[in-house]
Amino acid sequence: MAKKYTRKGHKTRSAGRFGVRYGRKNRKLVADIEERMRQGYKCPRCGIIAIRRTDTGIWNCKKCDYTFAGGTYVPKTSVGLVAARSVKKATEPDMVFEDLKDIIPGTIEAEETGEEVETKVDAVSEVATDVQAEVEMDE
């Protein structure tokens, strides 16, 4: 049995203004987009649900008057979130490299045994200096 809509305009939602024009699918897509656009969004600065779209891609908080650029129909798009996450990850310091800067090559084993031990890092640095010396001799 088919659904019965009792309220006028319930089925067509905001796309009811188009009447029978443009086809059912296009009217449904427009109604979905407009619902997402007019939905309440949280302000990134004050955290209150008071974001409104002022122009295409321009969003404004009614409480703290914070204006920012976002997507055309939503304040934060999925592509924008991925880009922000990539930038954040690229700019944060890497904890592994910070720990390695504090360690001087060959000192860990030397502290444990009491004598100098050649590590792989020392061997690599010796090879690099040998290669630099050969290049300087060739010039």
Short mmCIF file of N, CA and C in Angstrom, two decimals:
data_model
loop_
_atom_site.label_atom_id
_atom_site.label_comp_id
_atom_site.label_asym_id
_atom_site.label_seq_id
_atom_site.Cartn_x
_atom_site.Cartn_y
_atom_site.Cartn_z
N MET A 1 0.84 -1.18 0.00
CA MET A 1 0.00 0.00 0.00
C MET A 1 0.88 1.24 0.00
N ALA A 2 0.53 2.22 -0.77
CA ALA A 2 1.31 3.44 -0.91
C ALA A 2 1.15 4.33 0.32
N LYS A 3 2.21 5.12 0.59
CA LYS A 3 2.15 6.06 1.71
C LYS A 3 1.16 7.17 1.39
N LYS A 4 0.46 7.59 2.40
CA LYS A 4 -0.43 8.72 2.22
C LYS A 4 0.15 9.91 2.95
N TYR A 5 0.33 10.98 2.25
CA TYR A 5 0.84 12.21 2.84
C TYR A 5 -0.33 13.11 3.16
N THR A 6 -0.43 13.48 4.41
CA THR A 6 -1.57 14.28 4.83
C THR A 6 -1.28 15.77 4.74
N ARG A 7 -0.02 16.14 4.94
CA ARG A 7 0.31 17.57 4.88
C ARG A 7 0.68 17.97 3.47
N LYS A 8 0.22 19.13 3.07
CA LYS A 8 0.54 19.62 1.74
C LYS A 8 2.03 19.97 1.64
N GLY A 9 2.69 19.48 0.61
CA GLY A 9 4.09 19.80 0.39
C GLY A 9 5.06 18.88 1.12
N HIS A 10 4.56 17.90 1.87
CA HIS A 10 5.44 17.01 2.63
C HIS A 10 6.30 16.16 1.69
N LYS A 11 5.74 15.71 0.60
CA LYS A 11 6.45 14.84 -0.32
C LYS A 11 7.46 15.63 -1.15
N THR A 12 7.11 16.81 -1.57
CA THR A 12 7.98 17.57 -2.46
C THR A 12 9.01 18.40 -1.70
N ARG A 13 8.77 18.66 -0.43
CA ARG A 13 9.66 19.44 0.42
C ARG A 13 9.93 20.81 -0.20
N SER A 14 11.18 21.27 -0.17
CA SER A 14 11.46 22.63 -0.64
C SER A 14 11.40 22.74 -2.16
N ALA A 15 11.41 21.61 -2.87
CA ALA A 15 11.37 21.64 -4.33
C ALA A 15 9.94 21.72 -4.86
N GLY A 16 8.97 21.87 -3.97
CA GLY A 16 7.59 21.99 -4.42
C GLY A 16 7.34 23.24 -5.24
N ARG A 17 8.21 24.21 -5.13
CA ARG A 17 8.05 25.45 -5.89
C ARG A 17 8.24 25.23 -7.39
N PHE A 18 8.86 24.08 -7.77
CA PHE A 18 9.08 23.81 -9.19
C PHE A 18 7.87 23.17 -9.87
N GLY A 19 6.89 22.74 -9.07
CA GLY A 19 5.70 22.11 -9.65
C GLY A 19 6.05 20.78 -10.29
N VAL A 20 5.58 20.55 -11.51
CA VAL A 20 5.85 19.28 -12.20
C VAL A 20 7.07 19.39 -13.12
N ARG A 21 7.74 20.51 -13.10
CA ARG A 21 8.87 20.72 -14.01
C ARG A 21 10.14 20.02 -13.52
N TYR A 22 11.08 19.77 -14.40
CA TYR A 22 12.46 19.30 -14.16
C TYR A 22 12.58 17.84 -13.77
N GLY A 23 11.52 17.13 -13.54
CA GLY A 23 11.61 15.70 -13.24
C GLY A 23 11.72 15.42 -11.75
N ARG A 24 11.30 14.21 -11.36
CA ARG A 24 11.24 13.85 -9.95
C ARG A 24 12.63 13.76 -9.32
N LYS A 25 13.59 13.17 -10.05
CA LYS A 25 14.93 12.98 -9.49
C LYS A 25 15.61 14.32 -9.21
N ASN A 26 15.53 15.23 -10.17
CA ASN A 26 16.17 16.54 -9.99
C ASN A 26 15.55 17.33 -8.85
N ARG A 27 14.23 17.26 -8.73
CA ARG A 27 13.58 17.96 -7.62
C ARG A 27 13.99 17.35 -6.28
N LYS A 28 14.12 16.01 -6.22
CA LYS A 28 14.54 15.34 -4.99
C LYS A 28 15.97 15.74 -4.62
N LEU A 29 16.88 15.79 -5.61
CA LEU A 29 18.27 16.19 -5.34
C LEU A 29 18.34 17.62 -4.80
N VAL A 30 17.56 18.51 -5.39
CA VAL A 30 17.54 19.90 -4.93
C VAL A 30 17.03 19.97 -3.49
N ALA A 31 15.99 19.22 -3.19
CA ALA A 31 15.42 19.23 -1.84
C ALA A 31 16.44 18.69 -0.83
N ASP A 32 17.17 17.62 -1.19
CA ASP A 32 18.19 17.07 -0.29
C ASP A 32 19.31 18.07 -0.04
N ILE A 33 19.77 18.71 -1.09
CA ILE A 33 20.87 19.69 -0.95
C ILE A 33 20.42 20.87 -0.09
N GLU A 34 19.22 21.35 -0.31
CA GLU A 34 18.74 22.51 0.45
C GLU A 34 18.52 22.15 1.93
N GLU A 35 18.13 20.92 2.21
CA GLU A 35 17.99 20.50 3.61
C GLU A 35 19.35 20.50 4.31
N ARG A 36 20.37 19.95 3.62
CA ARG A 36 21.71 19.94 4.22
C ARG A 36 22.25 21.36 4.39
N MET A 37 21.95 22.24 3.44
CA MET A 37 22.44 23.61 3.50
C MET A 37 21.81 24.38 4.66
N ARG A 38 20.53 24.15 4.91
CA ARG A 38 19.83 24.90 5.96
C ARG A 38 19.90 24.25 7.33
N GLN A 39 20.55 23.10 7.41
CA GLN A 39 20.72 22.40 8.69
C GLN A 39 21.61 23.23 9.61
N GLY A 40 21.48 23.05 10.91
CA GLY A 40 22.33 23.76 11.85
C GLY A 40 23.72 23.15 11.93
N TYR A 41 24.74 23.99 11.91
CA TYR A 41 26.12 23.53 12.00
C TYR A 41 26.81 24.22 13.17
N LYS A 42 27.80 23.53 13.73
CA LYS A 42 28.52 24.04 14.89
C LYS A 42 29.63 24.97 14.45
N CYS A 43 29.77 26.10 15.15
CA CYS A 43 30.81 27.09 14.84
C CYS A 43 32.18 26.53 15.24
N PRO A 44 33.19 26.63 14.37
CA PRO A 44 34.52 26.13 14.73
C PRO A 44 35.20 26.96 15.82
N ARG A 45 34.77 28.20 16.01
CA ARG A 45 35.40 29.06 17.02
C ARG A 45 34.71 28.95 18.38
N CYS A 46 33.39 29.18 18.43
CA CYS A 46 32.70 29.23 19.72
C CYS A 46 31.98 27.92 20.07
N GLY A 47 31.75 27.04 19.09
CA GLY A 47 31.14 25.74 19.35
C GLY A 47 29.63 25.74 19.46
N ILE A 48 28.98 26.86 19.21
CA ILE A 48 27.52 26.96 19.28
C ILE A 48 26.94 26.63 17.89
N ILE A 49 25.80 25.99 17.87
CA ILE A 49 25.15 25.68 16.59
C ILE A 49 24.46 26.95 16.11
N ALA A 50 25.20 27.76 15.36
CA ALA A 50 24.67 29.04 14.90
C ALA A 50 25.24 29.45 13.55
N ILE A 51 25.69 28.48 12.74
CA ILE A 51 26.29 28.80 11.45
C ILE A 51 25.19 28.94 10.40
N ARG A 52 25.28 29.99 9.62
CA ARG A 52 24.36 30.23 8.51
C ARG A 52 25.17 30.58 7.27
N ARG A 53 24.65 30.20 6.10
CA ARG A 53 25.31 30.53 4.84
C ARG A 53 24.89 31.92 4.41
N THR A 54 25.88 32.79 4.15
CA THR A 54 25.57 34.14 3.70
C THR A 54 25.62 34.25 2.17
N ASP A 55 26.63 33.66 1.57
CA ASP A 55 26.77 33.63 0.12
C ASP A 55 27.27 32.24 -0.27
N THR A 56 27.53 32.05 -1.55
CA THR A 56 28.03 30.76 -2.00
C THR A 56 29.40 30.49 -1.39
N GLY A 57 29.47 29.50 -0.52
CA GLY A 57 30.73 29.12 0.11
C GLY A 57 31.17 29.99 1.26
N ILE A 58 30.38 30.99 1.65
CA ILE A 58 30.71 31.88 2.77
C ILE A 58 29.76 31.55 3.92
N TRP A 59 30.32 31.24 5.07
CA TRP A 59 29.54 30.84 6.24
C TRP A 59 29.84 31.78 7.39
N ASN A 60 28.81 32.10 8.18
CA ASN A 60 28.93 33.09 9.24
C ASN A 60 28.24 32.57 10.50
N CYS A 61 28.90 32.77 11.65
CA CYS A 61 28.31 32.41 12.94
C CYS A 61 27.49 33.60 13.44
N LYS A 62 26.27 33.34 13.81
CA LYS A 62 25.38 34.41 14.28
C LYS A 62 25.75 34.88 15.69
N LYS A 63 26.42 34.02 16.47
CA LYS A 63 26.74 34.38 17.84
C LYS A 63 28.04 35.19 17.93
N CYS A 64 29.13 34.62 17.41
CA CYS A 64 30.43 35.29 17.57
C CYS A 64 30.84 36.05 16.31
N ASP A 65 30.01 36.05 15.26
CA ASP A 65 30.25 36.78 14.02
C ASP A 65 31.54 36.31 13.31
N TYR A 66 31.88 35.04 13.46
CA TYR A 66 33.04 34.46 12.80
C TYR A 66 32.64 34.08 11.38
N THR A 67 33.35 34.59 10.38
CA THR A 67 33.07 34.31 8.99
C THR A 67 34.22 33.50 8.40
N PHE A 68 33.88 32.46 7.66
CA PHE A 68 34.91 31.62 7.05
C PHE A 68 34.40 31.06 5.74
N ALA A 69 35.33 30.59 4.93
CA ALA A 69 34.99 29.98 3.65
C ALA A 69 34.86 28.48 3.84
N GLY A 70 33.88 27.91 3.18
CA GLY A 70 33.66 26.47 3.25
C GLY A 70 33.16 25.97 1.92
N GLY A 71 32.41 24.89 1.97
CA GLY A 71 31.83 24.35 0.76
C GLY A 71 30.64 25.18 0.31
N THR A 72 30.17 24.89 -0.88
CA THR A 72 29.03 25.63 -1.43
C THR A 72 27.77 25.35 -0.63
N TYR A 73 27.53 24.10 -0.28
CA TYR A 73 26.29 23.73 0.40
C TYR A 73 26.48 23.30 1.85
N VAL A 74 27.72 22.96 2.24
CA VAL A 74 28.02 22.58 3.62
C VAL A 74 29.28 23.31 4.06
N PRO A 75 29.41 23.64 5.35
CA PRO A 75 30.58 24.41 5.78
C PRO A 75 31.91 23.68 5.60
N LYS A 76 31.92 22.38 5.82
CA LYS A 76 33.15 21.60 5.67
C LYS A 76 32.87 20.42 4.75
N THR A 77 33.57 20.37 3.62
CA THR A 77 33.39 19.29 2.68
C THR A 77 34.30 18.12 3.06
N SER A 78 34.04 16.96 2.52
CA SER A 78 34.87 15.79 2.82
C SER A 78 36.28 15.97 2.27
N VAL A 79 36.40 16.60 1.11
CA VAL A 79 37.73 16.86 0.53
C VAL A 79 38.49 17.86 1.39
N GLY A 80 37.80 18.86 1.92
CA GLY A 80 38.44 19.84 2.79
C GLY A 80 38.92 19.22 4.09
N LEU A 81 38.17 18.27 4.63
CA LEU A 81 38.58 17.59 5.85
C LEU A 81 39.82 16.74 5.61
N VAL A 82 39.89 16.06 4.45
CA VAL A 82 41.07 15.26 4.13
C VAL A 82 42.29 16.15 3.98
N ALA A 83 42.12 17.29 3.31
CA ALA A 83 43.25 18.22 3.12
C ALA A 83 43.72 18.78 4.45
N ALA A 84 42.80 19.14 5.33
CA ALA A 84 43.18 19.67 6.64
C ALA A 84 43.91 18.63 7.47
N ARG A 85 43.46 17.37 7.38
CA ARG A 85 44.12 16.30 8.11
C ARG A 85 45.54 16.08 7.58
N SER A 86 45.72 16.16 6.26
CA SER A 86 47.05 15.99 5.66
C SER A 86 47.99 17.11 6.08
N VAL A 87 47.49 18.34 6.08
CA VAL A 87 48.32 19.48 6.47
C VAL A 87 48.70 19.37 7.94
N LYS A 88 47.76 18.98 8.77
CA LYS A 88 48.04 18.83 10.20
C LYS A 88 49.10 17.77 10.45
N LYS A 89 48.97 16.64 9.75
CA LYS A 89 49.95 15.56 9.92
C LYS A 89 51.32 15.97 9.40
N ALA A 90 51.37 16.74 8.33
CA ALA A 90 52.65 17.16 7.76
C ALA A 90 53.35 18.21 8.62
N THR A 91 52.59 19.01 9.34
CA THR A 91 53.20 20.09 10.13
C THR A 91 53.54 19.68 11.55
N GLU A 92 52.94 18.61 12.07
CA GLU A 92 53.26 18.21 13.44
C GLU A 92 54.63 17.53 13.47
N PRO A 93 55.40 17.76 14.51
CA PRO A 93 56.72 17.15 14.58
C PRO A 93 56.61 15.64 14.78
N ASP A 94 57.54 14.93 14.17
CA ASP A 94 57.53 13.48 14.28
C ASP A 94 58.28 13.07 15.54
N MET A 95 57.62 12.36 16.42
CA MET A 95 58.19 12.00 17.72
C MET A 95 59.39 11.06 17.57
N VAL A 96 59.39 10.21 16.56
CA VAL A 96 60.48 9.25 16.38
C VAL A 96 61.78 9.99 16.10
N PHE A 97 61.74 10.98 15.21
CA PHE A 97 62.94 11.71 14.85
C PHE A 97 63.43 12.59 15.99
N GLU A 98 62.51 13.12 16.80
CA GLU A 98 62.93 13.92 17.96
C GLU A 98 63.69 13.06 18.96
N ASP A 99 63.24 11.81 19.16
CA ASP A 99 63.94 10.91 20.08
C ASP A 99 65.31 10.54 19.53
N LEU A 100 65.42 10.37 18.21
CA LEU A 100 66.70 9.98 17.62
C LEU A 100 67.73 11.09 17.68
N LYS A 101 67.29 12.33 17.69
CA LYS A 101 68.24 13.45 17.77
C LYS A 101 68.97 13.47 19.11
N ASP A 102 68.31 12.99 20.16
CA ASP A 102 68.92 12.98 21.49
C ASP A 102 69.95 11.87 21.64
N ILE A 103 69.86 10.83 20.82
CA ILE A 103 70.76 9.70 20.93
C ILE A 103 71.97 9.91 20.03
N ILE A 104 73.16 9.81 20.59
CA ILE A 104 74.39 9.91 19.81
C ILE A 104 74.78 8.50 19.40
N PRO A 105 75.10 8.27 18.10
CA PRO A 105 75.40 6.92 17.63
C PRO A 105 76.53 6.28 18.42
N GLY A 106 76.37 5.03 18.78
CA GLY A 106 77.40 4.25 19.46
C GLY A 106 77.45 4.41 20.96
N THR A 107 76.61 5.26 21.54
CA THR A 107 76.70 5.50 22.98
C THR A 107 75.87 4.53 23.80
N ILE A 108 74.84 3.93 23.21
CA ILE A 108 73.99 3.03 23.98
C ILE A 108 74.77 1.77 24.38
N GLU A 109 75.40 1.13 23.37
CA GLU A 109 76.17 -0.07 23.68
C GLU A 109 77.38 0.26 24.55
N ALA A 110 77.97 1.42 24.32
CA ALA A 110 79.15 1.82 25.08
C ALA A 110 78.80 2.01 26.56
N GLU A 111 77.62 2.55 26.83
CA GLU A 111 77.21 2.75 28.22
C GLU A 111 76.98 1.40 28.90
N GLU A 112 76.44 0.43 28.16
CA GLU A 112 76.14 -0.86 28.76
C GLU A 112 77.41 -1.68 29.00
N THR A 113 78.33 -1.71 28.03
CA THR A 113 79.51 -2.56 28.16
C THR A 113 80.73 -1.81 28.66
N GLY A 114 80.72 -0.51 28.57
CA GLY A 114 81.84 0.28 29.04
C GLY A 114 82.91 0.48 27.98
N GLU A 115 82.66 0.08 26.75
CA GLU A 115 83.65 0.27 25.68
C GLU A 115 82.94 0.78 24.43
N GLU A 116 83.70 1.36 23.52
CA GLU A 116 83.13 1.88 22.28
C GLU A 116 82.82 0.72 21.34
N VAL A 117 81.61 0.72 20.80
CA VAL A 117 81.18 -0.32 19.87
C VAL A 117 80.73 0.37 18.60
N GLU A 118 81.16 -0.16 17.45
CA GLU A 118 80.77 0.44 16.18
C GLU A 118 79.35 0.00 15.85
N THR A 119 78.49 0.96 15.60
CA THR A 119 77.11 0.64 15.25
C THR A 119 76.93 0.80 13.75
N LYS A 120 75.75 0.42 13.26
CA LYS A 120 75.46 0.55 11.83
C LYS A 120 75.45 2.02 11.42
N VAL A 121 75.00 2.89 12.30
CA VAL A 121 74.96 4.31 12.00
C VAL A 121 76.38 4.84 11.82
N ASP A 122 77.31 4.39 12.67
CA ASP A 122 78.71 4.80 12.53
C ASP A 122 79.28 4.30 11.21
N ALA A 123 78.96 3.05 10.85
CA ALA A 123 79.49 2.48 9.62
C ALA A 123 78.97 3.23 8.41
N VAL A 124 77.70 3.60 8.42
CA VAL A 124 77.12 4.34 7.30
C VAL A 124 77.76 5.72 7.20
N SER A 125 78.01 6.38 8.32
CA SER A 125 78.62 7.70 8.27
C SER A 125 80.06 7.60 7.79
N GLU A 126 80.78 6.50 8.13
CA GLU A 126 82.14 6.33 7.62
C GLU A 126 82.14 6.13 6.12
N VAL A 127 81.18 5.36 5.60
CA VAL A 127 81.08 5.14 4.15
C VAL A 127 80.78 6.45 3.45
N ALA A 128 79.91 7.26 4.03
CA ALA A 128 79.56 8.54 3.42
C ALA A 128 80.77 9.46 3.36
N THR A 129 81.59 9.47 4.41
CA THR A 129 82.78 10.33 4.39
C THR A 129 83.81 9.80 3.39
N ASP A 130 83.91 8.46 3.23
CA ASP A 130 84.82 7.89 2.24
C ASP A 130 84.39 8.27 0.83
N VAL A 131 83.09 8.24 0.56
CA VAL A 131 82.58 8.61 -0.76
C VAL A 131 82.85 10.08 -1.03
N GLN A 132 82.65 10.94 -0.04
CA GLN A 132 82.92 12.37 -0.22
C GLN A 132 84.39 12.60 -0.50
N ALA A 133 85.26 11.87 0.16
CA ALA A 133 86.70 12.03 -0.05
C ALA A 133 87.06 11.62 -1.48
N GLU A 134 86.48 10.52 -2.00
CA GLU A 134 86.75 10.08 -3.36
C GLU A 134 86.27 11.11 -4.37
N VAL A 135 85.12 11.71 -4.13
CA VAL A 135 84.60 12.73 -5.05
C VAL A 135 85.51 13.93 -5.06
N GLU A 136 86.01 14.35 -3.90
CA GLU A 136 86.90 15.50 -3.84
C GLU A 136 88.23 15.20 -4.54
N MET A 137 88.70 13.95 -4.47
CA MET A 137 89.96 13.59 -5.13
C MET A 137 89.80 13.60 -6.63
N ASP A 138 88.62 13.19 -7.14
CA ASP A 138 88.37 13.17 -8.57
C ASP A 138 88.31 14.57 -9.16
N GLU A 139 87.86 15.52 -8.38
CA GLU A 139 87.75 16.90 -8.88
C GLU A 139 89.10 17.52 -8.91
#
